[in-house]
mmCIF file of C-alpha atoms and ligand atoms in Angstrom:
data_model
loop_
_atom_site.group_PDB
_atom_site.id
_atom_site.type_symbol
_atom_site.label_atom_id
_atom_site.label_comp_id
_atom_site.label_asym_id
_atom_site.label_seq_id
_atom_site.Cartn_x
_atom_site.Cartn_y
_atom_site.Cartn_z
ATOM 1 C CA MET Z 724 0.204 0.163 0.105
ATOM 2 C CA GLU Z 725 1.332 3.194 -0.727
ATOM 3 C CA GLU Z 726 2.295 5.677 1.949
ATOM 4 C CA PHE Z 727 -0.266 8.975 2.920
ATOM 5 C CA HIS Z 728 1.497 11.893 1.028
ATOM 6 C CA LYS Z 729 1.657 13.592 3.992
ATOM 7 C CA VAL Z 730 3.979 11.044 5.618
ATOM 8 C CA ARG Z 731 5.510 10.319 2.574
ATOM 9 C CA ARG Z 732 6.694 13.982 3.210
ATOM 10 C CA LEU Z 733 8.498 13.180 6.563
ATOM 11 C CA PRO Z 734 11.565 10.832 6.481
ATOM 12 C CA PRO Z 735 12.252 8.777 9.933
ATOM 13 C CA TYR Z 736 13.704 10.889 12.260
ATOM 14 C CA VAL Z 737 17.462 10.467 11.999
ATOM 15 C CA PHE Z 738 17.947 10.585 15.595
ATOM 16 C CA GLU Z 739 15.936 7.406 16.415
ATOM 17 C CA GLN Z 740 18.798 5.243 14.884
ATOM 18 C CA VAL Z 741 20.936 6.832 17.341
ATOM 19 C CA ASN Z 742 18.117 6.286 20.046
ATOM 20 C CA ARG Z 743 17.516 2.985 19.342
ATOM 21 C CA LEU Z 744 21.550 2.135 19.591
ATOM 22 C CA LYS Z 745 21.701 3.697 22.881
ATOM 23 C CA ALA Z 746 18.599 1.627 23.836
ATOM 24 C CA SER Z 747 19.886 -1.937 23.080
ATOM 25 C CA ALA Z 748 23.150 -0.978 24.528
ATOM 26 C CA ARG Z 749 21.372 -0.007 27.737
ATOM 27 C CA ALA Z 750 19.297 -2.760 27.817
ATOM 28 C CA ALA Z 751 22.875 -4.631 27.824
ATOM 29 C CA GLY Z 752 24.056 -2.686 30.660
ATOM 30 C CA ALA Z 753 26.130 0.138 29.449
ATOM 31 C CA ASP Z 754 26.063 3.398 31.178
ATOM 32 C CA ILE Z 755 25.490 5.713 28.130
ATOM 33 C CA ILE Z 756 26.338 9.396 28.565
ATOM 34 C CA ASP Z 757 22.919 11.211 26.812
ATOM 35 C CA LEU Z 758 24.497 14.496 25.576
ATOM 36 C CA GLY Z 759 22.103 13.433 22.026
ATOM 37 C CA MET Z 760 18.728 15.061 22.478
ATOM 38 C CA GLY Z 761 18.234 18.906 23.884
ATOM 39 C CA ASN Z 762 16.095 17.612 26.893
ATOM 40 C CA PRO Z 763 16.942 20.300 29.573
ATOM 41 C CA ASP Z 764 17.868 17.585 32.348
ATOM 42 C CA LEU Z 765 17.377 20.403 34.981
ATOM 43 C CA PRO Z 766 13.870 20.447 37.507
ATOM 44 C CA THR Z 767 11.392 23.371 37.017
ATOM 45 C CA PRO Z 768 12.062 25.956 39.481
ATOM 46 C CA GLN Z 769 9.982 25.069 42.861
ATOM 47 C CA SER Z 770 8.153 28.163 42.934
ATOM 48 C CA ILE Z 771 6.639 27.805 39.432
ATOM 49 C CA VAL Z 772 5.864 24.356 40.445
ATOM 50 C CA ASP Z 773 4.376 25.256 43.566
ATOM 51 C CA LYS Z 774 2.539 27.520 41.553
ATOM 52 C CA LEU Z 775 0.970 24.921 39.872
ATOM 53 C CA CYS Z 776 -0.062 22.966 42.556
ATOM 54 C CA GLU Z 777 -1.914 25.664 44.411
ATOM 55 C CA VAL Z 778 -3.762 26.971 40.974
ATOM 56 C CA VAL Z 779 -5.232 23.222 40.197
ATOM 57 C CA GLN Z 780 -6.641 23.316 43.547
ATOM 58 C CA ASP Z 781 -9.086 25.324 41.875
ATOM 59 C CA PRO Z 782 -11.790 23.060 39.810
ATOM 60 C CA ARG Z 783 -12.917 26.377 37.860
ATOM 61 C CA THR Z 784 -8.722 25.760 36.230
ATOM 62 C CA HIS Z 785 -10.521 22.311 34.940
ATOM 63 C CA ARG Z 786 -12.221 23.694 32.319
ATOM 64 C CA TYR Z 787 -11.035 24.189 28.477
ATOM 65 C CA SER Z 788 -9.125 26.800 28.904
ATOM 66 C CA SER Z 789 -7.965 29.864 26.466
ATOM 67 C CA SER Z 790 -6.425 28.904 23.002
ATOM 68 C CA LYS Z 791 -4.620 32.192 22.487
ATOM 69 C CA GLY Z 792 -3.594 32.270 26.159
ATOM 70 C CA ILE Z 793 -4.904 34.117 29.410
ATOM 71 C CA PRO Z 794 -5.176 37.407 29.236
ATOM 72 C CA GLY Z 795 -2.113 37.870 32.272
ATOM 73 C CA LEU Z 796 0.067 35.279 30.657
ATOM 74 C CA ARG Z 797 0.183 37.470 27.200
ATOM 75 C CA ARG Z 798 0.648 40.727 29.619
ATOM 76 C CA ALA Z 799 3.665 38.801 30.518
ATOM 77 C CA GLN Z 800 5.442 38.133 27.795
ATOM 78 C CA ALA Z 801 4.644 41.631 26.466
ATOM 79 C CA ALA Z 802 6.138 42.949 29.720
ATOM 80 C CA TYR Z 803 9.339 40.311 29.295
ATOM 81 C CA TYR Z 804 9.998 41.770 25.293
ATOM 82 C CA ALA Z 805 9.867 45.589 27.047
ATOM 83 C CA ARG Z 806 12.023 44.394 29.930
ATOM 84 C CA ARG Z 807 14.536 42.525 27.653
ATOM 85 C CA PHE Z 808 14.215 44.122 24.093
ATOM 86 C CA GLY Z 809 12.836 47.191 24.786
ATOM 87 C CA VAL Z 810 10.242 45.882 22.461
ATOM 88 C CA LYS Z 811 6.678 47.304 22.675
ATOM 89 C CA LEU Z 812 3.993 44.474 22.142
ATOM 90 C CA ASN Z 813 0.247 44.846 22.628
ATOM 91 C CA PRO Z 814 -0.952 41.923 24.192
ATOM 92 C CA GLU Z 815 -4.131 41.928 22.703
ATOM 93 C CA THR Z 816 -3.307 41.555 19.213
ATOM 94 C CA GLN Z 817 0.415 40.954 18.875
ATOM 95 C CA VAL Z 818 1.116 38.061 21.304
ATOM 96 C CA VAL Z 819 -0.451 34.565 21.341
ATOM 97 C CA ALA Z 820 0.735 31.893 23.678
ATOM 98 C CA THR Z 821 1.473 28.461 21.898
ATOM 99 C CA LEU Z 822 1.880 24.884 23.352
ATOM 100 C CA GLY Z 823 5.923 25.270 23.160
ATOM 101 C CA SER Z 824 7.360 27.243 20.421
ATOM 102 C CA LYS Z 825 7.753 24.047 18.005
ATOM 103 C CA GLU Z 826 3.449 23.880 18.143
ATOM 104 C CA GLY Z 827 3.480 27.622 17.624
ATOM 105 C CA PHE Z 828 5.998 27.362 14.501
ATOM 106 C CA ALA Z 829 4.130 24.483 13.153
ATOM 107 C CA ASN Z 830 1.030 26.016 13.058
ATOM 108 C CA MET Z 831 2.024 29.435 11.628
ATOM 109 C CA ALA Z 832 3.432 27.249 8.733
ATOM 110 C CA GLN Z 833 -0.589 25.799 8.378
ATOM 111 C CA ALA Z 834 -1.548 29.129 8.715
ATOM 112 C CA ILE Z 835 0.428 30.927 5.954
ATOM 113 C CA THR Z 836 1.798 28.722 3.558
ATOM 114 C CA ALA Z 837 -0.070 27.464 0.358
ATOM 115 C CA PRO Z 838 0.879 24.615 -1.766
ATOM 116 C CA GLY Z 839 4.000 25.478 -3.255
ATOM 117 C CA ASP Z 840 4.826 28.439 -1.551
ATOM 118 C CA VAL Z 841 9.002 28.654 -1.428
ATOM 119 C CA VAL Z 842 10.267 29.182 2.246
ATOM 120 C CA LEU Z 843 14.255 29.443 2.789
ATOM 121 C CA CYS Z 844 15.633 28.052 5.473
ATOM 122 C CA PRO Z 845 18.699 27.602 7.104
ATOM 123 C CA ASN Z 846 21.090 24.579 6.875
ATOM 124 C CA PRO Z 847 21.731 23.135 9.513
ATOM 125 C CA THR Z 848 18.926 23.923 11.489
ATOM 126 C CA TYR Z 849 16.417 22.470 14.281
ATOM 127 C CA PRO Z 850 14.099 20.409 12.028
ATOM 128 C CA ILE Z 851 11.040 21.815 12.441
ATOM 129 C CA HIS Z 852 12.002 24.724 10.791
ATOM 130 C CA ALA Z 853 11.618 22.769 7.335
ATOM 131 C CA PHE Z 854 9.311 20.065 8.375
ATOM 132 C CA GLY Z 855 6.653 22.727 9.422
ATOM 133 C CA PHE Z 856 6.754 24.334 6.272
ATOM 134 C CA LEU Z 857 7.569 20.836 4.108
ATOM 135 C CA MET Z 858 3.785 19.297 6.087
ATOM 136 C CA ALA Z 859 2.018 22.508 5.153
ATOM 137 C CA GLY Z 860 2.475 21.553 1.866
ATOM 138 C CA GLY Z 861 5.529 24.703 1.652
ATOM 139 C CA VAL Z 862 8.973 23.759 -0.521
ATOM 140 C CA ILE Z 863 12.379 24.264 0.941
ATOM 141 C CA ARG Z 864 15.210 26.777 -0.321
ATOM 142 C CA SER Z 865 18.307 26.082 2.010
ATOM 143 C CA ILE Z 866 20.118 29.222 3.113
ATOM 144 C CA SER Z 867 23.276 29.564 5.087
ATOM 145 C CA VAL Z 868 23.702 29.351 8.676
ATOM 146 C CA GLU Z 869 26.336 32.071 8.898
ATOM 147 C CA PRO Z 870 25.120 35.432 10.124
ATOM 148 C CA ASP Z 871 27.455 37.296 8.544
ATOM 149 C CA GLU Z 872 27.551 39.026 5.018
ATOM 150 C CA SER Z 873 28.336 35.638 3.197
ATOM 151 C CA PHE Z 874 24.318 34.950 4.303
ATOM 152 C CA PHE Z 875 22.610 37.640 1.619
ATOM 153 C CA PRO Z 876 24.168 36.343 -1.798
ATOM 154 C CA PRO Z 877 22.489 33.021 -1.585
ATOM 155 C CA LEU Z 878 19.075 35.140 -0.248
ATOM 156 C CA GLU Z 879 19.395 37.508 -3.716
ATOM 157 C CA ARG Z 880 19.767 34.391 -5.888
ATOM 158 C CA ALA Z 881 16.815 32.635 -4.344
ATOM 159 C CA VAL Z 882 14.616 35.811 -4.629
ATOM 160 C CA LYS Z 883 15.841 35.712 -8.001
ATOM 161 C CA HIS Z 884 14.989 32.537 -8.903
ATOM 162 C CA SER Z 885 12.422 31.176 -6.851
ATOM 163 C CA ILE Z 886 8.986 30.570 -8.869
ATOM 164 C CA PRO Z 887 7.223 32.011 -6.821
ATOM 165 C CA LYS Z 888 8.501 34.158 -4.864
ATOM 166 C CA PRO Z 889 9.839 33.295 -1.466
ATOM 167 C CA LEU Z 890 7.160 33.532 1.183
ATOM 168 C CA ALA Z 891 9.217 33.537 4.071
ATOM 169 C CA LEU Z 892 12.387 33.410 5.545
ATOM 170 C CA ILE Z 893 13.721 31.548 8.430
ATOM 171 C CA LEU Z 894 15.556 33.238 11.776
ATOM 172 C CA ASN Z 895 17.437 30.931 14.535
ATOM 173 C CA TYR Z 896 19.733 32.693 16.486
ATOM 174 C CA PRO Z 897 21.215 31.873 19.136
ATOM 175 C CA SER Z 898 21.404 28.323 16.465
ATOM 176 C CA ASN Z 899 20.007 25.294 17.325
ATOM 177 C CA PRO Z 900 22.335 22.882 16.575
ATOM 178 C CA THR Z 901 25.441 25.768 15.442
ATOM 179 C CA ALA Z 902 24.815 27.977 18.823
ATOM 180 C CA GLN Z 903 25.809 30.802 16.521
ATOM 181 C CA VAL Z 904 24.598 34.293 17.848
ATOM 182 C CA ALA Z 905 23.231 36.987 15.295
ATOM 183 C CA THR Z 906 23.793 40.597 15.932
ATOM 184 C CA LEU Z 907 21.620 43.181 15.553
ATOM 185 C CA ASP Z 908 23.101 44.984 12.797
ATOM 186 C CA PHE Z 909 22.819 41.417 11.228
ATOM 187 C CA TYR Z 910 19.075 42.037 11.674
ATOM 188 C CA LYS Z 911 18.645 45.292 10.494
ATOM 189 C CA ASP Z 912 20.551 43.851 7.099
ATOM 190 C CA VAL Z 913 17.833 40.898 6.997
ATOM 191 C CA ILE Z 914 14.470 42.791 7.420
ATOM 192 C CA ALA Z 915 15.702 45.694 5.135
ATOM 193 C CA PHE Z 916 16.026 42.533 2.740
ATOM 194 C CA ALA Z 917 12.761 40.917 3.670
ATOM 195 C CA LYS Z 918 11.472 44.550 3.381
ATOM 196 C CA LYS Z 919 12.561 45.000 -0.071
ATOM 197 C CA HIS Z 920 11.398 41.464 -1.500
ATOM 198 C CA ASP Z 921 7.558 41.796 0.549
ATOM 199 C CA ILE Z 922 8.994 38.572 2.594
ATOM 200 C CA ILE Z 923 8.003 37.448 6.144
ATOM 201 C CA VAL Z 924 10.784 36.739 8.969
ATOM 202 C CA LEU Z 925 9.952 33.739 11.369
ATOM 203 C CA SER Z 926 12.816 34.084 13.636
ATOM 204 C CA ASP Z 927 13.146 31.890 16.591
ATOM 205 C CA LEU Z 928 14.440 32.731 19.813
ATOM 206 C CA ALA Z 929 14.155 30.221 21.669
ATOM 207 C CA TYR Z 930 17.398 30.390 23.543
ATOM 208 C CA SER Z 931 17.004 34.075 24.103
ATOM 209 C CA GLU Z 932 18.076 33.553 27.257
ATOM 210 C CA ILE Z 933 20.632 30.590 27.331
ATOM 211 C CA TYR Z 934 23.904 32.995 26.413
ATOM 212 C CA PHE Z 935 27.157 33.101 27.736
ATOM 213 C CA ASP Z 936 28.695 36.299 27.129
ATOM 214 C CA ASP Z 937 28.342 39.604 28.103
ATOM 215 C CA ASP Z 938 26.176 40.972 25.491
ATOM 216 C CA PRO Z 939 22.373 38.966 25.427
ATOM 217 C CA PRO Z 940 21.289 37.783 22.148
ATOM 218 C CA PRO Z 941 18.899 40.314 20.036
ATOM 219 C CA SER Z 942 15.284 39.972 19.293
ATOM 220 C CA VAL Z 943 15.188 40.911 15.135
ATOM 221 C CA LEU Z 944 11.591 42.795 16.634
ATOM 222 C CA GLU Z 945 14.518 45.520 18.322
ATOM 223 C CA VAL Z 946 15.061 46.777 14.107
ATOM 224 C CA PRO Z 947 12.703 49.458 14.000
ATOM 225 C CA GLY Z 948 10.053 48.271 11.676
ATOM 226 C CA ALA Z 949 10.465 44.818 11.977
ATOM 227 C CA ILE Z 950 6.904 44.055 13.114
ATOM 228 C CA ASP Z 951 5.753 45.199 9.871
ATOM 229 C CA VAL Z 952 7.116 41.736 8.512
ATOM 230 C CA THR Z 953 8.254 39.940 11.801
ATOM 231 C CA VAL Z 954 7.050 37.320 14.210
ATOM 232 C CA GLU Z 955 9.017 35.755 16.575
ATOM 233 C CA PHE Z 956 9.096 32.116 18.658
ATOM 234 C CA THR Z 957 9.639 31.876 22.244
ATOM 235 C CA SER Z 958 10.068 28.945 24.548
ATOM 236 C CA MET Z 959 9.784 28.307 28.212
ATOM 237 C CA SER Z 960 11.254 25.343 27.943
ATOM 238 C CA LYS Z 961 15.002 26.185 28.125
ATOM 239 C CA THR Z 962 14.934 29.751 30.011
ATOM 240 C CA PHE Z 963 12.858 28.112 32.706
ATOM 241 C CA SER Z 964 13.880 24.383 32.649
ATOM 242 C CA MET Z 965 10.029 23.798 31.899
ATOM 243 C CA PRO Z 966 10.093 21.179 28.417
ATOM 244 C CA GLY Z 967 7.463 18.923 29.268
ATOM 245 C CA TRP Z 968 5.142 21.718 30.088
ATOM 246 C CA ARG Z 969 4.441 22.875 26.423
ATOM 247 C CA MET Z 970 4.244 26.546 26.657
ATOM 248 C CA GLY Z 971 5.676 29.231 24.260
ATOM 249 C CA PHE Z 972 4.661 32.407 22.409
ATOM 250 C CA ALA Z 973 4.937 33.815 19.146
ATOM 251 C CA VAL Z 974 4.884 37.645 18.981
ATOM 252 C CA GLY Z 975 4.726 40.162 16.744
ATOM 253 C CA ASN Z 976 3.168 41.206 13.094
ATOM 254 C CA GLU Z 977 -0.411 41.735 13.886
ATOM 255 C CA ARG Z 978 -2.140 39.671 10.655
ATOM 256 C CA LEU Z 979 0.335 37.033 11.148
ATOM 257 C CA ILE Z 980 -1.042 36.369 14.905
ATOM 258 C CA ALA Z 981 -3.922 36.609 13.727
ATOM 259 C CA ALA Z 982 -3.581 33.854 11.542
ATOM 260 C CA LEU Z 983 -2.210 31.724 13.985
ATOM 261 C CA THR Z 984 -4.298 32.437 16.572
ATOM 262 C CA ARG Z 985 -7.389 31.552 14.281
ATOM 263 C CA VAL Z 986 -5.801 28.245 13.161
ATOM 264 C CA LYS Z 987 -5.008 27.442 17.017
ATOM 265 C CA SER Z 988 -8.696 28.462 18.019
ATOM 266 C CA TYR Z 989 -9.691 25.659 15.409
ATOM 267 C CA LEU Z 990 -7.397 23.121 16.833
ATOM 268 C CA ASP Z 991 -6.238 23.872 20.924
ATOM 269 C CA TYR Z 992 -7.951 24.888 23.694
ATOM 270 C CA GLY Z 993 -5.249 26.243 25.188
ATOM 271 C CA ALA Z 994 -2.868 24.739 27.561
ATOM 272 C CA PHE Z 995 -4.027 23.550 31.203
ATOM 273 C CA THR Z 996 -5.178 26.497 32.948
ATOM 274 C CA PRO Z 997 -2.810 26.044 36.209
ATOM 275 C CA ILE Z 998 0.180 25.858 33.581
ATOM 276 C CA GLN Z 999 -1.030 29.603 32.210
ATOM 277 C CA VAL Z 1000 -1.018 30.666 35.700
ATOM 278 C CA ALA Z 1001 2.280 29.110 36.726
ATOM 279 C CA ALA Z 1002 4.304 30.454 33.309
ATOM 280 C CA THR Z 1003 2.825 33.502 34.282
ATOM 281 C CA GLN Z 1004 4.371 33.769 37.452
ATOM 282 C CA ALA Z 1005 7.915 32.616 36.140
ATOM 283 C CA LEU Z 1006 7.704 35.295 33.161
ATOM 284 C CA ASN Z 1007 7.364 38.232 36.055
ATOM 285 C CA GLY Z 1008 10.065 36.946 38.418
ATOM 286 C CA ASP Z 1009 12.932 38.415 39.049
ATOM 287 C CA GLY Z 1010 15.235 36.591 36.563
ATOM 288 C CA SER Z 1011 17.192 34.932 39.136
ATOM 289 C CA ASP Z 1012 15.889 31.597 38.234
ATOM 290 C CA ILE Z 1013 17.029 32.231 34.417
ATOM 291 C CA ALA Z 1014 20.428 33.466 36.122
ATOM 292 C CA GLU Z 1015 20.942 30.100 37.671
ATOM 293 C CA VAL Z 1016 19.974 27.956 34.889
ATOM 294 C CA ARG Z 1017 22.460 30.152 32.611
ATOM 295 C CA ASN Z 1018 25.144 29.185 35.108
ATOM 296 C CA ILE Z 1019 24.812 25.587 35.189
ATOM 297 C CA TYR Z 1020 24.941 25.456 31.240
ATOM 298 C CA LYS Z 1021 28.351 27.856 31.224
ATOM 299 C CA ARG Z 1022 30.243 25.530 33.777
ATOM 300 C CA ARG Z 1023 29.220 22.528 31.900
ATOM 301 C CA ARG Z 1024 29.896 24.539 28.758
ATOM 302 C CA ASP Z 1025 33.660 25.359 30.257
ATOM 303 C CA VAL Z 1026 34.040 21.634 31.629
ATOM 304 C CA MET Z 1027 33.240 20.388 27.935
ATOM 305 C CA VAL Z 1028 35.436 22.194 26.424
ATOM 306 C CA ASP Z 1029 38.037 22.053 28.278
ATOM 307 C CA SER Z 1030 37.430 18.006 28.546
ATOM 308 C CA PHE Z 1031 36.508 17.240 25.302
ATOM 309 C CA GLY Z 1032 39.665 19.087 23.906
ATOM 310 C CA LYS Z 1033 41.987 17.354 26.256
ATOM 311 C CA ALA Z 1034 40.919 14.129 25.337
ATOM 312 C CA GLY Z 1035 41.671 14.882 21.800
ATOM 313 C CA PHE Z 1036 38.010 16.016 20.362
ATOM 314 C CA GLU Z 1037 37.995 19.470 19.606
ATOM 315 C CA VAL Z 1038 34.983 21.559 20.858
ATOM 316 C CA PRO Z 1039 34.595 25.050 20.172
ATOM 317 C CA PRO Z 1040 32.947 27.054 22.987
ATOM 318 C CA PRO Z 1041 29.342 27.997 22.057
ATOM 319 C CA PRO Z 1042 28.329 31.522 22.798
ATOM 320 C CA ALA Z 1043 25.225 30.683 23.745
ATOM 321 C CA THR Z 1044 22.335 27.965 23.561
ATOM 322 C CA MET Z 1045 22.553 24.439 25.048
ATOM 323 C CA PHE Z 1046 24.495 22.474 22.797
ATOM 324 C CA ALA Z 1047 27.994 22.586 21.174
ATOM 325 C CA TRP Z 1048 28.673 22.245 17.681
ATOM 326 C CA ALA Z 1049 31.862 19.883 16.764
ATOM 327 C CA LYS Z 1050 33.506 18.850 13.876
ATOM 328 C CA ILE Z 1051 33.970 15.398 13.310
ATOM 329 C CA PRO Z 1052 37.888 14.323 14.406
ATOM 330 C CA GLU Z 1053 39.420 14.272 10.778
ATOM 331 C CA LYS Z 1054 40.185 10.639 10.573
ATOM 332 C CA PHE Z 1055 36.485 9.569 11.272
ATOM 333 C CA ARG Z 1056 34.946 12.390 9.013
ATOM 334 C CA HIS Z 1057 34.525 10.554 6.046
ATOM 335 C CA LEU Z 1058 32.065 7.863 7.721
ATOM 336 C CA GLY Z 1059 29.392 10.421 8.125
ATOM 337 C CA SER Z 1060 27.732 12.279 11.715
ATOM 338 C CA LEU Z 1061 25.395 9.185 11.783
ATOM 339 C CA GLU Z 1062 28.183 6.381 11.593
ATOM 340 C CA PHE Z 1063 30.374 8.164 13.905
ATOM 341 C CA SER Z 1064 27.526 9.095 16.229
ATOM 342 C CA LYS Z 1065 26.770 5.103 16.330
ATOM 343 C CA LEU Z 1066 30.392 4.471 16.664
ATOM 344 C CA LEU Z 1067 30.414 6.733 19.637
ATOM 345 C CA VAL Z 1068 27.719 4.524 21.697
ATOM 346 C CA GLU Z 1069 29.323 1.515 21.288
ATOM 347 C CA LYS Z 1070 32.725 2.401 21.254
ATOM 348 C CA ALA Z 1071 32.234 4.974 23.940
ATOM 349 C CA ASP Z 1072 29.418 5.210 25.424
ATOM 350 C CA VAL Z 1073 28.750 8.175 24.559
ATOM 351 C CA ALA Z 1074 25.231 9.250 22.653
ATOM 352 C CA VAL Z 1075 25.641 12.710 20.908
ATOM 353 C CA ALA Z 1076 22.896 14.196 17.673
ATOM 354 C CA PRO Z 1077 24.516 13.550 14.242
ATOM 355 C CA GLY Z 1078 24.784 17.012 12.333
ATOM 356 C CA ILE Z 1079 22.921 15.009 9.536
ATOM 357 C CA GLY Z 1080 20.088 15.098 11.260
ATOM 358 C CA PHE Z 1081 19.958 19.197 10.942
ATOM 359 C CA GLY Z 1082 20.527 18.760 7.213
ATOM 360 C CA GLU Z 1083 22.674 17.720 4.692
ATOM 361 C CA GLN Z 1084 25.185 20.956 5.548
ATOM 362 C CA GLY Z 1085 25.606 19.272 9.308
ATOM 363 C CA ASP Z 1086 27.123 16.147 8.013
ATOM 364 C CA ASP Z 1087 30.740 16.808 9.016
ATOM 365 C CA TYR Z 1088 28.914 17.422 12.751
ATOM 366 C CA VAL Z 1089 27.986 15.993 15.663
ATOM 367 C CA ARG Z 1090 25.987 18.218 18.318
ATOM 368 C CA LEU Z 1091 26.643 17.894 22.231
ATOM 369 C CA ALA Z 1092 24.034 19.083 24.472
ATOM 370 C CA LEU Z 1093 24.903 20.644 27.829
ATOM 371 C CA VAL Z 1094 22.010 18.142 29.636
ATOM 372 C CA GLU Z 1095 24.712 15.536 31.919
ATOM 373 C CA ASN Z 1096 25.814 17.255 34.845
ATOM 374 C CA GLU Z 1097 29.835 18.254 35.013
ATOM 375 C CA HIS Z 1098 31.067 14.484 36.401
ATOM 376 C CA ARG Z 1099 29.038 12.818 33.417
ATOM 377 C CA ILE Z 1100 30.864 15.168 30.628
ATOM 378 C CA ARG Z 1101 34.105 14.547 32.145
ATOM 379 C CA GLN Z 1102 33.379 10.855 32.588
ATOM 380 C CA ALA Z 1103 32.598 11.307 28.511
ATOM 381 C CA ALA Z 1104 35.610 13.011 27.939
ATOM 382 C CA ARG Z 1105 37.620 10.180 29.404
ATOM 383 C CA ASN Z 1106 35.005 7.550 27.426
ATOM 384 C CA ILE Z 1107 36.073 9.514 24.111
ATOM 385 C CA LYS Z 1108 39.479 9.859 24.524
ATOM 386 C CA ARG Z 1109 40.087 5.974 25.329
ATOM 387 C CA PHE Z 1110 38.368 5.517 22.306
ATOM 388 C CA LEU Z 1111 40.332 7.687 20.272
ATOM 389 C CA SER Z 1112 43.430 5.917 21.620
ATOM 390 C CA THR Z 1113 42.311 2.681 20.440
ATOM 391 C CA ALA Z 1114 40.110 3.918 17.541
ATOM 392 C CA ASP Z 1115 42.305 2.407 14.658
ATOM 393 C CA GLU Z 1116 42.629 -1.269 16.348
ATOM 394 C CA THR Z 1117 38.799 -0.947 17.186
ATOM 395 C CA MET Z 1118 38.159 0.615 13.186
ATOM 396 C CA HIS Z 1119 39.445 -2.402 11.929
ATOM 397 C CA ASN Z 1120 37.874 -4.426 14.343
ATOM 398 C CA VAL Z 1121 34.069 -3.760 14.528
ATOM 399 C CA VAL Z 1122 31.989 -6.321 16.258
ATOM 400 C CA SER Z 1123 28.771 -5.940 16.400
ATOM 401 C CA LEU Z 1124 27.190 -4.468 19.566
ATOM 402 C CA ASN Z 1125 25.704 -7.832 21.045
ATOM 403 C CA ALA Z 1126 28.817 -9.778 20.634
ATOM 404 C CA HIS Z 1127 30.822 -6.768 21.985
ATOM 405 C CA ARG Z 1128 28.737 -6.811 25.647
HETATM 406 C C1 PLP D 2583 15.338 26.136 18.207
HETATM 407 C C2 PLP D 2583 14.244 25.577 18.910
HETATM 408 N N1 PLP D 2583 13.251 26.177 18.330
HETATM 409 C C3 PLP D 2583 12.379 25.378 19.223
HETATM 410 C C4 PLP D 2583 12.308 24.496 20.259
HETATM 411 C C5 PLP D 2583 11.591 23.555 20.412
HETATM 412 O O1 PLP D 2583 11.046 24.589 21.748
HETATM 413 P P1 PLP D 2583 9.224 24.075 22.499
HETATM 414 O O2 PLP D 2583 9.709 23.126 23.588
HETATM 415 O O3 PLP D 2583 9.096 25.660 23.260
HETATM 416 O O4 PLP D 2583 8.331 23.323 21.780
HETATM 417 C C6 PLP D 2583 13.836 23.845 20.627
HETATM 418 C C7 PLP D 2583 13.782 23.177 21.045
HETATM 419 O O5 PLP D 2583 15.014 22.049 21.124
HETATM 420 C C8 PLP D 2583 14.700 24.518 19.664
HETATM 421 O O6 PLP D 2583 15.925 24.093 19.787
#
């Protein structure tokens, strides 16, 4: 029987192959250090959990909630943008709460895409950026992820040669997976380009608060007039260690926000009210919880860069996000990122995300998530050192996993 049209557009998740290996190694008793998935391991701050527990006691909160987000939550998100970026938003018309930023992004694609619409998407990037539009019937044209002047010539070519002219341009800085950060000057050039060619800008700012330099990453909405063409997505998953709560936001251009809100009003009733109330409290907090999370990731980053470097696996220090993006050591690069990642599970008990899972331009790299504690990151480095030092032997003597254990 032929596969369904939509399902055919969704190839099996590359990461699944590493996950399967990881699961079978664990079942065989291996202690796999998991730097693969970007699933924060830190607990949600207690005050946020307490608020949820308090609010859930009120039966009125058990009813359907508000699809676009309760008013206090939307006001809190607008206040965050004002405080953090100096961007003024109308919480009634320019803010919508989403069930995580991933859902918001995917449903924005549903809301604005006609079959065959061309969307400019960085490569490598977080998979939903491309697949959200592919599911919506769009066509992807890959662009560079480098936030500098080299970003623009391929864009110019895309505008000249795409039929129809591109509908939207996706930005994701700080980037998952590359961890690159964009400057406000870069955003100014992007917005000028988008306005000139009448292109929608969708910015994924999921890592707005996970940065390690003195300069916090800017919002593209800080560019004067950006709101004419832009919607930006943020997430509570990383900022407040709330990945399982599914709470995010889309903010920006009223027409685009209205389109997303309309689609969502047909699909969901909003997050559970106690989650929305607890999220409101989190956003209105004094920022100390966020600073703590940031410091933990920073220490882990420093430990990873140092210990992996000493182990012979160079990891450039990421300026932001909870990921390092590391080039596969030279002698393994020909294997490609999937085979190298499998090898790391089998021979070093370390799971990473193969770069190919983020697009073909990622195949020389692996992504390392900072979701294990410092002790285990050091252990991962020791395992990798052992693997690298015995690689010649093991590479010529690849024993199947079952025989090996
Ligand atoms: C760039 C980026 N956008 C969005 C998401 C999804 O976030 P959420 O949990 O808010 O759906 C992630 C999660 O890893 C991400 O890395």
